[in-house]
mmCIF file of C-alpha atoms and ligand atoms in Angstrom:
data_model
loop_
_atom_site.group_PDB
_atom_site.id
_atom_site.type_symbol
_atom_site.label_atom_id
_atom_site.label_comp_id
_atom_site.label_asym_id
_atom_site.label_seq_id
_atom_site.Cartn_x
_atom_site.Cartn_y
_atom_site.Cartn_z
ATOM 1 C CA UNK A 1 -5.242 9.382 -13.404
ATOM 2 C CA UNK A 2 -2.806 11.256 -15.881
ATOM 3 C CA UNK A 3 -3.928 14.392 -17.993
ATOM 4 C CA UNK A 4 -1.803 14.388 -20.793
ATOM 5 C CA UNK A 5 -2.387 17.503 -23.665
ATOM 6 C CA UNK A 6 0.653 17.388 -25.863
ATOM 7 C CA UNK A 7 0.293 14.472 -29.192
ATOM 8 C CA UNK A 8 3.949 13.499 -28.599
ATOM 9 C CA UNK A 9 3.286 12.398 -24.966
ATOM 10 C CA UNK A 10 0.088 10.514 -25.622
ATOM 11 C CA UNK A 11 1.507 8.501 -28.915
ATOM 12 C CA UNK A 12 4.840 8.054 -26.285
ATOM 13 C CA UNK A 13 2.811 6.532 -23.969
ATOM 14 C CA UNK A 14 0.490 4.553 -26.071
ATOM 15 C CA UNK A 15 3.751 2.990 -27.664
ATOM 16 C CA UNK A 16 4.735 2.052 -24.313
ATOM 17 C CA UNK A 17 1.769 0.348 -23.003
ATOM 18 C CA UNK A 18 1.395 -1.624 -26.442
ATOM 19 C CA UNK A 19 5.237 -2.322 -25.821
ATOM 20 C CA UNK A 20 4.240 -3.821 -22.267
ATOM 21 C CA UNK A 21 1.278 -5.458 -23.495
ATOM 22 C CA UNK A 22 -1.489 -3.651 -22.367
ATOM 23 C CA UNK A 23 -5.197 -3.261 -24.277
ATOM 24 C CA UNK A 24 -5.794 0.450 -24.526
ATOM 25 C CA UNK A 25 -9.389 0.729 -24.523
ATOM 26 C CA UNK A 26 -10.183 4.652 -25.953
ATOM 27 C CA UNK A 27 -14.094 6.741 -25.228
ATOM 28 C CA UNK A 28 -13.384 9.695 -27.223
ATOM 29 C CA UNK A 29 -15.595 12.886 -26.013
ATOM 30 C CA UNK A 30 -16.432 16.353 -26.418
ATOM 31 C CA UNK A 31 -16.317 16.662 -22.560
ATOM 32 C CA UNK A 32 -19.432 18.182 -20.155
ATOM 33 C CA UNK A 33 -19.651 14.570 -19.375
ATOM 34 C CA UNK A 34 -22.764 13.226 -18.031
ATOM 35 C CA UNK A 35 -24.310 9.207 -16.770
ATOM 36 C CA UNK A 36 -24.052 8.064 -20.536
ATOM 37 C CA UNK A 37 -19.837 9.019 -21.259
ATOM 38 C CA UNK A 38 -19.436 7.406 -17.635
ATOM 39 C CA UNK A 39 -20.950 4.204 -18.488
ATOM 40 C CA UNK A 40 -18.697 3.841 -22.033
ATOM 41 C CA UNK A 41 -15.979 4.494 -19.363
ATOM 42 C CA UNK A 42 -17.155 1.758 -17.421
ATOM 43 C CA UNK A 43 -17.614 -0.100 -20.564
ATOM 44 C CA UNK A 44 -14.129 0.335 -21.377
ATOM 45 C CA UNK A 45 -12.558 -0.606 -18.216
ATOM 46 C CA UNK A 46 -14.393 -4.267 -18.814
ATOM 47 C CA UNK A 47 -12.963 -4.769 -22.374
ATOM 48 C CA UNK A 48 -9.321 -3.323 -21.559
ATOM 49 C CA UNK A 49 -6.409 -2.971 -19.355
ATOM 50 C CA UNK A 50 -6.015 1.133 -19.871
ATOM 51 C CA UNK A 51 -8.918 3.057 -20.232
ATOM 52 C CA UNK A 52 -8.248 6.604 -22.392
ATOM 53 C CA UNK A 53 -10.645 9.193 -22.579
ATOM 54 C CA UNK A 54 -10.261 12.752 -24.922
ATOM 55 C CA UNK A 55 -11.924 15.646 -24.170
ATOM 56 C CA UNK A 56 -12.061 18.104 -27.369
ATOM 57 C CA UNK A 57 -14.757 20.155 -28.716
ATOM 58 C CA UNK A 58 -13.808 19.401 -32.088
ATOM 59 C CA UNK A 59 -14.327 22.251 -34.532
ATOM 60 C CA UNK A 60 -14.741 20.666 -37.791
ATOM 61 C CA UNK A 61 -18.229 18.732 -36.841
ATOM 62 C CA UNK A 62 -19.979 21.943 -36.229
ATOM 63 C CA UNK A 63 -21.574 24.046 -39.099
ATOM 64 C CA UNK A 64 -20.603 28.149 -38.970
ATOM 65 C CA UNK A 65 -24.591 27.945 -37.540
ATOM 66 C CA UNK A 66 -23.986 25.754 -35.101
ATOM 67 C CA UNK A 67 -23.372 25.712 -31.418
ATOM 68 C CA UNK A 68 -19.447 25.077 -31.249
ATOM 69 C CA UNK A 69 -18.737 28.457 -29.242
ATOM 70 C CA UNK A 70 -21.852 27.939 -26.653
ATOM 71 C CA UNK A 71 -20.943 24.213 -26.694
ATOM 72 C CA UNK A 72 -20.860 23.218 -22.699
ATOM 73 C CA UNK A 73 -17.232 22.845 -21.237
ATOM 74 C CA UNK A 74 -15.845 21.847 -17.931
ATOM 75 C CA UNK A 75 -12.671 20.197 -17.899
ATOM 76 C CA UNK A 76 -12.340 20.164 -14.460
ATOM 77 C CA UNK A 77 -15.277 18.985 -13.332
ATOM 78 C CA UNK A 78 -14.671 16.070 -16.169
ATOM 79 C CA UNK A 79 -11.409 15.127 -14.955
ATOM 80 C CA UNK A 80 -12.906 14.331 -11.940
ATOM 81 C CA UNK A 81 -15.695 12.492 -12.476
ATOM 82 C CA UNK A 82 -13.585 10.543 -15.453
ATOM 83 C CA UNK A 83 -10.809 9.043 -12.330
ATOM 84 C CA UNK A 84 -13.840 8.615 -10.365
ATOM 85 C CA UNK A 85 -15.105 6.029 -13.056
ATOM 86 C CA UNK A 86 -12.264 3.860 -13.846
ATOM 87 C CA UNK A 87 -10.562 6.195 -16.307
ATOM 88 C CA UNK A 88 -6.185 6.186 -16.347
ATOM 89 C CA UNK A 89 -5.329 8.746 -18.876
ATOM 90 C CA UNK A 90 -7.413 11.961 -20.033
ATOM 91 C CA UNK A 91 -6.220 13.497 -23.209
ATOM 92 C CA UNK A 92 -6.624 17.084 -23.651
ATOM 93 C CA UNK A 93 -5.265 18.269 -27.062
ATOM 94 C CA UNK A 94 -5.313 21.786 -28.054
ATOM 95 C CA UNK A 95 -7.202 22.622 -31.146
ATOM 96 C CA UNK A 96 -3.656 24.165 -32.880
ATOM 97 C CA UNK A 97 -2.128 20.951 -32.278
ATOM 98 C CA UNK A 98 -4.857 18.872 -33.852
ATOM 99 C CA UNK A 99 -5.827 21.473 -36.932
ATOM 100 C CA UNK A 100 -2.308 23.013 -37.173
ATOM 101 C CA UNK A 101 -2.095 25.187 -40.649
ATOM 102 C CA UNK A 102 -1.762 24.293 -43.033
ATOM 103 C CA UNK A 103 -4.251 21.544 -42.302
ATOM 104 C CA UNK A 104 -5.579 19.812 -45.464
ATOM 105 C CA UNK A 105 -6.635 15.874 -45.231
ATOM 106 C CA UNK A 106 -10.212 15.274 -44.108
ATOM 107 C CA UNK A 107 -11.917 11.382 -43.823
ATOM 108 C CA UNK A 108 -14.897 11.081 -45.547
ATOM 109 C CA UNK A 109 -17.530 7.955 -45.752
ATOM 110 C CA UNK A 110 -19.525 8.021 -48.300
ATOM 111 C CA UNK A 111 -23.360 7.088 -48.646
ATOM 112 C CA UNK A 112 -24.730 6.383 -45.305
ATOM 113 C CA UNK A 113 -23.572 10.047 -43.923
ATOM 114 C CA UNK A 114 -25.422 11.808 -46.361
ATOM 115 C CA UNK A 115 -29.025 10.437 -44.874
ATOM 116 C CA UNK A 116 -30.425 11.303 -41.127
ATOM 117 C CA UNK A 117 -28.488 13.464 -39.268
ATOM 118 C CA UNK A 118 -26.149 13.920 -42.762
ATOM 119 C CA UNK A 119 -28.774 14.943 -44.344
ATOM 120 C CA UNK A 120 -29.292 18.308 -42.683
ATOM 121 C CA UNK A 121 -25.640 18.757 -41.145
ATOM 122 C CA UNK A 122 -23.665 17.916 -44.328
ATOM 123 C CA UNK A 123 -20.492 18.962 -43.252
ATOM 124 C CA UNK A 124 -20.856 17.213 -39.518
ATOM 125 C CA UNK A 125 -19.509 13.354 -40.585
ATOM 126 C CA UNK A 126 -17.235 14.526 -42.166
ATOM 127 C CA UNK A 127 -15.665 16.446 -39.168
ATOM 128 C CA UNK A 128 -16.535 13.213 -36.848
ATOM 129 C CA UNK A 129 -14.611 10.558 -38.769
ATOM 130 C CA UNK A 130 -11.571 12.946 -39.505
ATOM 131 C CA UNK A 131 -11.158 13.548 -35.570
ATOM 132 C CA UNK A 132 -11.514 10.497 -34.679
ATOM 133 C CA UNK A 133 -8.828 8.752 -37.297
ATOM 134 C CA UNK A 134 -6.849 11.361 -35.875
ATOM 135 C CA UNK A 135 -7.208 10.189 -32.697
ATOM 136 C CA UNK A 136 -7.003 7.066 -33.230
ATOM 137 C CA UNK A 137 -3.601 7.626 -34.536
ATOM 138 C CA UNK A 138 -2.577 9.702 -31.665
ATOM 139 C CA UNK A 139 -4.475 7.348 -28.166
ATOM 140 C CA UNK A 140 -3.801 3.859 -30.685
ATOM 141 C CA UNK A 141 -6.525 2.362 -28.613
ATOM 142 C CA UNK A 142 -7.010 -2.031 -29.712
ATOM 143 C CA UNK A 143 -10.945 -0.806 -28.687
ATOM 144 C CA UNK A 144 -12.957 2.376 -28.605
ATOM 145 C CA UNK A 145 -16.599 2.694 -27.396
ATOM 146 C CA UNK A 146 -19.277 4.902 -28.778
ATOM 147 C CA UNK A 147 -22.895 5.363 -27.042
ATOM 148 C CA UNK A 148 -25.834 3.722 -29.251
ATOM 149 C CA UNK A 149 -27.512 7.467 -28.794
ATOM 150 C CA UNK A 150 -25.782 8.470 -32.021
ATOM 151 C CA UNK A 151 -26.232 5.180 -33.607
ATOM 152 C CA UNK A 152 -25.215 6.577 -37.017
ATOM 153 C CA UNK A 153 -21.492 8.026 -35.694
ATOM 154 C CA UNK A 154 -21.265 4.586 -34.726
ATOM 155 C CA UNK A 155 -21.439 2.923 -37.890
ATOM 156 C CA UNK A 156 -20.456 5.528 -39.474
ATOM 157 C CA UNK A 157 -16.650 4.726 -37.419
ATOM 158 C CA UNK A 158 -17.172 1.266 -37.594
ATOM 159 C CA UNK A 159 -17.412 1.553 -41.778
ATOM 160 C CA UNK A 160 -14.406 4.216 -41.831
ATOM 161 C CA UNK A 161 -12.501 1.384 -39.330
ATOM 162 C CA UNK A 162 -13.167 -1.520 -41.936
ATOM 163 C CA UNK A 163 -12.521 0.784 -45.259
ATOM 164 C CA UNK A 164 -9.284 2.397 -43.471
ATOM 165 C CA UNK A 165 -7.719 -0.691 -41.981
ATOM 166 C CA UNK A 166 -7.697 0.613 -38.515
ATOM 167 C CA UNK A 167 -7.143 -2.032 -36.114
ATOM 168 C CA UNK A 168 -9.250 -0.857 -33.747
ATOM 169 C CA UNK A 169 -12.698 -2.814 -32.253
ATOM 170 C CA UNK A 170 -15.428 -0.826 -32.456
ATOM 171 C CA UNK A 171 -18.324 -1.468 -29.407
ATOM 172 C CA UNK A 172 -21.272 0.213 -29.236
ATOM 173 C CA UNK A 173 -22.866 0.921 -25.764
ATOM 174 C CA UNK A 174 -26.740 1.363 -25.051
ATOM 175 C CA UNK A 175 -27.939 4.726 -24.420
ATOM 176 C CA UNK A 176 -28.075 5.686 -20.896
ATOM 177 C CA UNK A 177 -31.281 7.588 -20.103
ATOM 178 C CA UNK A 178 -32.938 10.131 -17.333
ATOM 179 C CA UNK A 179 -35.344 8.545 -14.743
ATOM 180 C CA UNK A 180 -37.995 9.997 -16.854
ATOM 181 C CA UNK A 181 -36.682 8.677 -20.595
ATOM 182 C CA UNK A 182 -34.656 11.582 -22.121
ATOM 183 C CA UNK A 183 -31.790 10.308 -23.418
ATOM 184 C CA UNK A 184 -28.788 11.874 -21.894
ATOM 185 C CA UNK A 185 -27.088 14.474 -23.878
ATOM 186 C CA UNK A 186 -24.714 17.541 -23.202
ATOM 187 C CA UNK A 187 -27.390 19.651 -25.200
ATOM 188 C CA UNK A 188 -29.629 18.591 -22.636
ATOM 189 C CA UNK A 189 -27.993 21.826 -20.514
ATOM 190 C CA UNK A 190 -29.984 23.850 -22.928
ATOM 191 C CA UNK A 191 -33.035 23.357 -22.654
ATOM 192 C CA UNK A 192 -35.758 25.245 -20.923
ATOM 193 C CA UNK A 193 -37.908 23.526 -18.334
ATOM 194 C CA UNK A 194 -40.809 23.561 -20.294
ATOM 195 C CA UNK A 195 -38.761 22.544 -23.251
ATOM 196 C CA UNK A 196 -37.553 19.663 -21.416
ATOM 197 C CA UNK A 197 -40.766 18.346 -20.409
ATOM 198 C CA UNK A 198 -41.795 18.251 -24.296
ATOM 199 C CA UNK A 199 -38.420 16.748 -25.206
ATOM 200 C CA UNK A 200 -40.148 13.464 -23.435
ATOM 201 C CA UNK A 201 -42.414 12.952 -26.324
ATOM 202 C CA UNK A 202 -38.934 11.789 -28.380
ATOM 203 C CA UNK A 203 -38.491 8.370 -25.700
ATOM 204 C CA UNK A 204 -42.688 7.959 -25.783
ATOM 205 C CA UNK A 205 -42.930 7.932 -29.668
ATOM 206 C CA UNK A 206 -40.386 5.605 -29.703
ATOM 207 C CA UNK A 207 -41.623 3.629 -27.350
ATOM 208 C CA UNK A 208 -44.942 3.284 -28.728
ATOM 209 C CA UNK A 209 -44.154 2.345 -32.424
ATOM 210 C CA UNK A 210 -41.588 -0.666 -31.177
ATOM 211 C CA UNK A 211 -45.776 -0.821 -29.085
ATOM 212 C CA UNK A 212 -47.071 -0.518 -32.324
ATOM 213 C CA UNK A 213 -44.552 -3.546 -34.229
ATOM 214 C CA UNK A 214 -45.216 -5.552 -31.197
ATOM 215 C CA UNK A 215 -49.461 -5.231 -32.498
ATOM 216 C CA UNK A 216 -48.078 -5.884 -36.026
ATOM 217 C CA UNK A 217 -47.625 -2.584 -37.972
ATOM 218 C CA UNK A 218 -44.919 -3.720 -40.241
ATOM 219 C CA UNK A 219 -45.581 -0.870 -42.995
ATOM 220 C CA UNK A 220 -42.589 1.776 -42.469
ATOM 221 C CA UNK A 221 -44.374 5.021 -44.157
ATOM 222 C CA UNK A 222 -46.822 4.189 -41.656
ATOM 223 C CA UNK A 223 -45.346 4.146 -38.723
ATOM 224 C CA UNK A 224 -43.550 6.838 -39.236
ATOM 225 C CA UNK A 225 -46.579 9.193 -40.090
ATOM 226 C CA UNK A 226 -48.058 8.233 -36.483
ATOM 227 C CA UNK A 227 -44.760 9.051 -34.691
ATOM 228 C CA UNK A 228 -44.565 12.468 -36.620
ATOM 229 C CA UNK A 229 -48.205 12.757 -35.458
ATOM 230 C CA UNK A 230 -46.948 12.065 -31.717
ATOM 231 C CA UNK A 231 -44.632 14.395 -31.563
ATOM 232 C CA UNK A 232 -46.534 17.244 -33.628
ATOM 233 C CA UNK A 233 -48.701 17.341 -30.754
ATOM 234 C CA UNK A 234 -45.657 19.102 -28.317
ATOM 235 C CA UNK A 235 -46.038 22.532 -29.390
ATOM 236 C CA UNK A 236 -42.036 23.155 -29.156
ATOM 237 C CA UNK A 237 -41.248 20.018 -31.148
ATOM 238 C CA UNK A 238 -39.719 21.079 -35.074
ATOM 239 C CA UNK A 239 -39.133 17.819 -36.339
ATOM 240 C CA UNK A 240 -35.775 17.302 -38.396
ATOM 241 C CA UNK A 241 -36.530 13.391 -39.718
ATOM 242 C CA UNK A 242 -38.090 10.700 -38.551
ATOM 243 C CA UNK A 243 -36.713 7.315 -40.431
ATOM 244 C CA UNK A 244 -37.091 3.748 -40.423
ATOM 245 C CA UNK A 245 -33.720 1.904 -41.224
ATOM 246 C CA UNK A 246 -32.219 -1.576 -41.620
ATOM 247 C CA UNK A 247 -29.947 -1.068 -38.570
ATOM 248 C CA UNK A 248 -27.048 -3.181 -39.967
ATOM 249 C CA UNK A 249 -26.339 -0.853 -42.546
ATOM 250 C CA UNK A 250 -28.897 2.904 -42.395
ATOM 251 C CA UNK A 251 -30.504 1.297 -45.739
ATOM 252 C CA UNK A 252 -34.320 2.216 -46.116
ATOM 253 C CA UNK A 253 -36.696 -0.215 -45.345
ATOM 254 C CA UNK A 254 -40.319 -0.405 -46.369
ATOM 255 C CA UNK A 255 -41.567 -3.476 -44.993
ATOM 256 C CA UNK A 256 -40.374 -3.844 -41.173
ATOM 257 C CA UNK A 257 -39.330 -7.297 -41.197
ATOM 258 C CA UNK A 258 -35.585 -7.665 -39.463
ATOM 259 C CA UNK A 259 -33.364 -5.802 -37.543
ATOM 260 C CA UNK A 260 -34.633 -2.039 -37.546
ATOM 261 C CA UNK A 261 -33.559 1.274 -36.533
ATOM 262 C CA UNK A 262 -36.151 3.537 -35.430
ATOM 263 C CA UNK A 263 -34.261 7.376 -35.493
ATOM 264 C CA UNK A 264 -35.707 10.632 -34.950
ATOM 265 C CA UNK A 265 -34.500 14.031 -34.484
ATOM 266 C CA UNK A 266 -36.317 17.455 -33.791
ATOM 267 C CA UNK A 267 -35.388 20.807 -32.505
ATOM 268 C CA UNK A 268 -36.905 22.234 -29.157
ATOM 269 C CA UNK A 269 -36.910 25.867 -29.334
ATOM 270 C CA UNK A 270 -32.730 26.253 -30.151
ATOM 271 C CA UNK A 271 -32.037 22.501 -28.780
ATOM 272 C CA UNK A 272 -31.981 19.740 -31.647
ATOM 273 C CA UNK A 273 -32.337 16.424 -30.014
ATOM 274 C CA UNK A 274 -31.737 12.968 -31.854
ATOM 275 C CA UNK A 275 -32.620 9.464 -30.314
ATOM 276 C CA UNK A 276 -33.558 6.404 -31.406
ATOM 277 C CA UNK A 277 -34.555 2.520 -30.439
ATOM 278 C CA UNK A 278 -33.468 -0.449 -32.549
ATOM 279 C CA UNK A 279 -36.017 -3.241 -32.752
ATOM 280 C CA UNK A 280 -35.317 -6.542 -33.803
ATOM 281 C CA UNK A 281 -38.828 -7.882 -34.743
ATOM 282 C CA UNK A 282 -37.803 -11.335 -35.243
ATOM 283 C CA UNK A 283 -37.009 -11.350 -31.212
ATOM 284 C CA UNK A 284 -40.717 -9.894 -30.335
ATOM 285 C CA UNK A 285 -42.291 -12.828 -31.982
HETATM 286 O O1 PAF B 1 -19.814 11.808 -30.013
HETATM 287 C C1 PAF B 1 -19.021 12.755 -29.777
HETATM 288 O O2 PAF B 1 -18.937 13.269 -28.670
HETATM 289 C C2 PAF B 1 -18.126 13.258 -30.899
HETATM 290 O O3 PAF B 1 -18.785 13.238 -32.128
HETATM 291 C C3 PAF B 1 -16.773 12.529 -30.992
HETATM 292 C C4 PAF B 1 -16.953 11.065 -31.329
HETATM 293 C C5 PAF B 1 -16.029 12.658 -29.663
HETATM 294 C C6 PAF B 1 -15.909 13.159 -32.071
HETATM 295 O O4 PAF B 1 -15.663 14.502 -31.834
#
């Protein structure tokens, strides 16, 4: 496996492996990688002949507030595990490289960033789709797979793809979970023990109103009430949103009838968690 860290070298070497006709499949990451990056790896390696990953904490996602200093990093420990799991090149930019100064042009999609996670972070999307056009530009991946945990980023990049022209296939990969539920996550590193333990009632209230579609609820407000009920009972739990979502598109829905996105996040002491089930209630008839 190659570590490459200057732009030059990676947009060098993409050109060449286009030139010889390889598919450069790209997993773009903030590093600290855990079970859920490895499988997009994995992922990748099925859909493409050269399998890129980045590692960069990228700056402009994070509010001032926000955890970008105490954000978990361990390069080494990543490179490792990345050649271990079918990754050929690890790109490592350096953030005066990527945001040199003067640096002026952002990417912005409109609409569907400014609900669910948007909606308190209002600055974070923003920061997400102008890294990863960047990096697109830089790894010029044919392919580049994002984990269904943050369902939004995903179409999100998929929109930005379509509006922008990129010719780049956009996959999305199922969440990989813990043996007990919790959706994998490098914020899981912060969490307390006890913390943890309540973090379980995100996965259960999930679980239990796809339960609850299965029995027939089909009234959104509903639903959701009971799941903030759920997860109200965990004394840690500060619940961020809970929303109900046609999950082609983030659009509110009132009546559950299709295709819909179930999406919740809540803080745990300092920790805010997100995770989320789609359910497709035409298939549980
Ligand atoms: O999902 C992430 O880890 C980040 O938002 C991404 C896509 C690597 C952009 O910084």
């Amino acid at each position: 496996m190659k570590i490459i860290m200057s732009i030059e070298e990676m947009q060098n070497s993409a050109n060449r492996l286009r030139a010889a006709g390889k598919k450069i499949g790209f997993v773009p990451t903030m590093g600290f990688l855990h079970q859920g990056h490895l499988s997009l790896l994995e992922e990748a390696k099925t859909r493409s002949d050269i399998v890129v990953m980045s590692i960069y904490v990228n700056p402009t996602q994070f509010a001032p507030n926000e955890d970008f200093e105490a954000y978990p990093r361990d390069t080494e420990r990543d490179c490792k595990l990345a050649s271990q799991h079918g990754c050929d090149i690890v790109f490592i930019p350096e953030s005066d490289q990527i945001y040199p100064e003067p640096y002026l042009t952002y990417v912005e999609v409109e609409k569907m960033t400014r609900i669910l996670c948007g909606a308190s972070r209002p600055a974070h999307f923003r920061g997400v789709t102008t890294i990863v056009a960047k990096l697109f530009n830089i790894v010029k991946p044919q392919l580049a797979v994002f984990g269904q945990k943050d369902y939004q980023q995903a179409l999100v990049i998929q929109q930005m793809t379509r509006d922008l022209n990129f010719d780049v296939e956009i996959v999305i990969a199922p969440i990989v979970r813990e043996s007990d539920g919790l959706a994998m996550s490098s914020r899981n590193s912060y969490l307390s023990p006890d913390e943890r333990q309540q973090a379980l009632v995100l996965n259960r209230s999930l679980l239990m109103a796809k339960q609850e579609i299965l029995s027939g609820e089909r009234d959104a407000e509903s639903l959701k009430r009971k799941i903030r009920a759920n997860i109200r009972q965990k004394p840690a739990a500060e619940i961020d949103y809970v929303e109900i979502v046609d999950a082609r598109n983030l659009d509110p829905v009132k009546d559950i009838q299709h295709n819909v996105l179930i999406a919740l996040a809540a803080k745990f002491g300092k920790t805010r968690l997100i995770d989320n089930i789609i359910v497709d209630v035409e298939k549980l008839i």
